[in-house]
PDB file of C-alpha atoms in Angstrom:
ATOM      1  CA  MET I   1      17.635  -9.665 -44.040  1.00 41.00           C
ATOM      2  CA  LYS I   2      17.642 -11.515 -41.135  1.00 50.00           C
ATOM      3  CA  ASN I   3      19.361 -14.712 -40.268  1.00 48.00           C
ATOM      4  CA  TYR I   4      17.750 -17.706 -38.502  1.00 47.00           C
ATOM      5  CA  ARG I   5      19.071 -20.555 -36.827  1.00 51.00           C
ATOM      6  CA  ILE I   6      18.129 -24.150 -38.357  1.00 48.00           C
ATOM      7  CA  ALA I   7      15.955 -25.859 -34.994  1.00 48.00           C
ATOM      8  CA  LYS I   8      15.438 -28.793 -36.247  1.00 50.00           C
ATOM      9  CA  SER I   9      15.203 -31.196 -39.511  1.00 51.00           C
ATOM     10  CA  THR I  10      12.280 -33.648 -40.140  1.00 51.00           C
ATOM     11  CA  LEU I  11      11.126 -35.205 -43.208  1.00 50.00           C
ATOM     12  CA  ASP I  12       7.755 -34.054 -45.096  1.00 50.00           C
ATOM     13  CA  ASP I  13       5.657 -36.650 -46.381  1.00 54.00           C
ATOM     14  CA  THR I  14       7.399 -35.952 -50.025  1.00 56.00           C
ATOM     15  CA  GLY I  15      10.179 -37.782 -48.415  1.00 51.00           C
ATOM     16  CA  GLU I  16      12.626 -34.971 -49.011  1.00 54.00           C
ATOM     17  CA  SER I  17      13.995 -33.119 -45.960  1.00 52.00           C
ATOM     18  CA  LYS I  18      12.926 -29.788 -44.601  1.00 57.00           C
ATOM     19  CA  PHE I  19      14.413 -27.915 -41.840  1.00 54.00           C
ATOM     20  CA  TYR I  20      11.804 -26.144 -39.629  1.00 52.00           C
ATOM     21  CA  TYR I  21      12.753 -22.950 -37.926  1.00 51.00           C
ATOM     22  CA  ASN I  22       9.761 -22.318 -35.145  1.00 55.00           C
ATOM     23  CA  PRO I  23       6.000 -23.689 -35.755  1.00 53.00           C
ATOM     24  CA  CYS I  24       4.531 -19.977 -34.925  1.00 62.00           C
ATOM     25  CA  ASP I  25       7.452 -18.631 -36.716  1.00 62.00           C
ATOM     26  CA  PRO I  26       5.883 -18.908 -40.556  1.00 63.00           C
ATOM     27  CA  ILE I  27       9.392 -20.026 -42.111  1.00 65.00           C
ATOM     28  CA  VAL I  28      10.314 -22.800 -43.963  1.00 65.00           C
ATOM     29  CA  CYS I  29      14.047 -23.811 -44.413  1.00 66.00           C
ATOM     30  CA  GLU I  30      15.411 -26.612 -46.876  1.00 69.00           C
ATOM     31  CA  LEU I  31      18.719 -27.462 -47.134  1.00 68.00           C
ATOM     32  CA  ASN I  32      20.035 -27.680 -50.425  1.00 65.00           C
ATOM     33  CA  SER I  33      22.293 -29.902 -50.506  1.00 67.00           C
ATOM     34  CA  ALA I  34      23.991 -28.657 -54.445  1.00 70.00           C
ATOM     35  CA  GLN I  35      25.147 -25.384 -52.478  1.00 66.00           C
ATOM     36  CA  SER I  36      24.939 -26.674 -49.034  1.00 66.00           C
ATOM     37  CA  ALA I  37      22.569 -23.700 -48.254  1.00 68.00           C
ATOM     38  CA  ALA I  38      19.891 -23.526 -45.743  1.00 68.00           C
ATOM     39  CA  ILE I  39      17.072 -21.715 -48.475  1.00 68.00           C
ATOM     40  CA  CYS I  40      14.059 -19.731 -46.550  1.00 68.00           C
ATOM     41  CA  ARG I  41      10.641 -18.869 -47.228  1.00 68.00           C
ATOM     42  CA  LYS I  42       7.670 -17.360 -45.637  1.00 66.00           C
ATOM     43  CA  LYS I  43       4.623 -19.821 -45.332  1.00 63.00           C
ATOM     44  CA  LEU I  44       1.470 -17.705 -46.050  1.00 56.00           C
ATOM     45  CA  ASN I  45      -1.080 -20.448 -44.967  1.00 54.00           C
ATOM     46  CA  VAL I  46       1.255 -20.996 -41.275  1.00 51.00           C
ATOM     47  CA  GLY I  47      -1.943 -21.226 -38.378  1.00 53.00           C
ATOM     48  CA  SER I  48      -0.868 -21.090 -34.802  1.00 50.00           C
ATOM     49  CA  THR I  49      -2.203 -23.908 -34.476  1.00 53.00           C
ATOM     50  CA  ASN I  50       1.419 -25.564 -33.922  1.00 50.00           C
ATOM     51  CA  CYS I  51       2.029 -23.105 -31.693  1.00 56.00           C
ATOM     52  CA  GLY I  52       3.715 -24.652 -28.295  1.00 51.00           C
ATOM     53  CA  ASP I  53       4.592 -27.974 -30.243  1.00 48.00           C
ATOM     54  CA  GLN I  54       7.453 -28.312 -31.532  1.00 47.00           C
ATOM     55  CA  ASN I  55       7.303 -31.553 -32.773  1.00 48.00           C
ATOM     56  CA  SER I  56       4.447 -30.734 -34.765  1.00 46.00           C
ATOM     57  CA  LEU I  57       5.248 -30.254 -38.480  1.00 48.00           C
ATOM     58  CA  ILE I  58       4.513 -27.176 -40.277  1.00 45.00           C
ATOM     59  CA  LYS I  59       1.548 -28.163 -42.899  1.00 43.00           C
TER      60      LYS I  59
END
């Protein structure tokens, strides 16, 4: 299993803290505060529209 460094954190529209790796990479990480671990999963609906814009959320 590949390790991903957490690039930045941001709040999504539900108010929960989400940890994103790279807008071009279809991986989203969530910090599980109960386990003190980042849980990463693939997002299947990520396009390339946010590539190059590091400030964009993965929608």
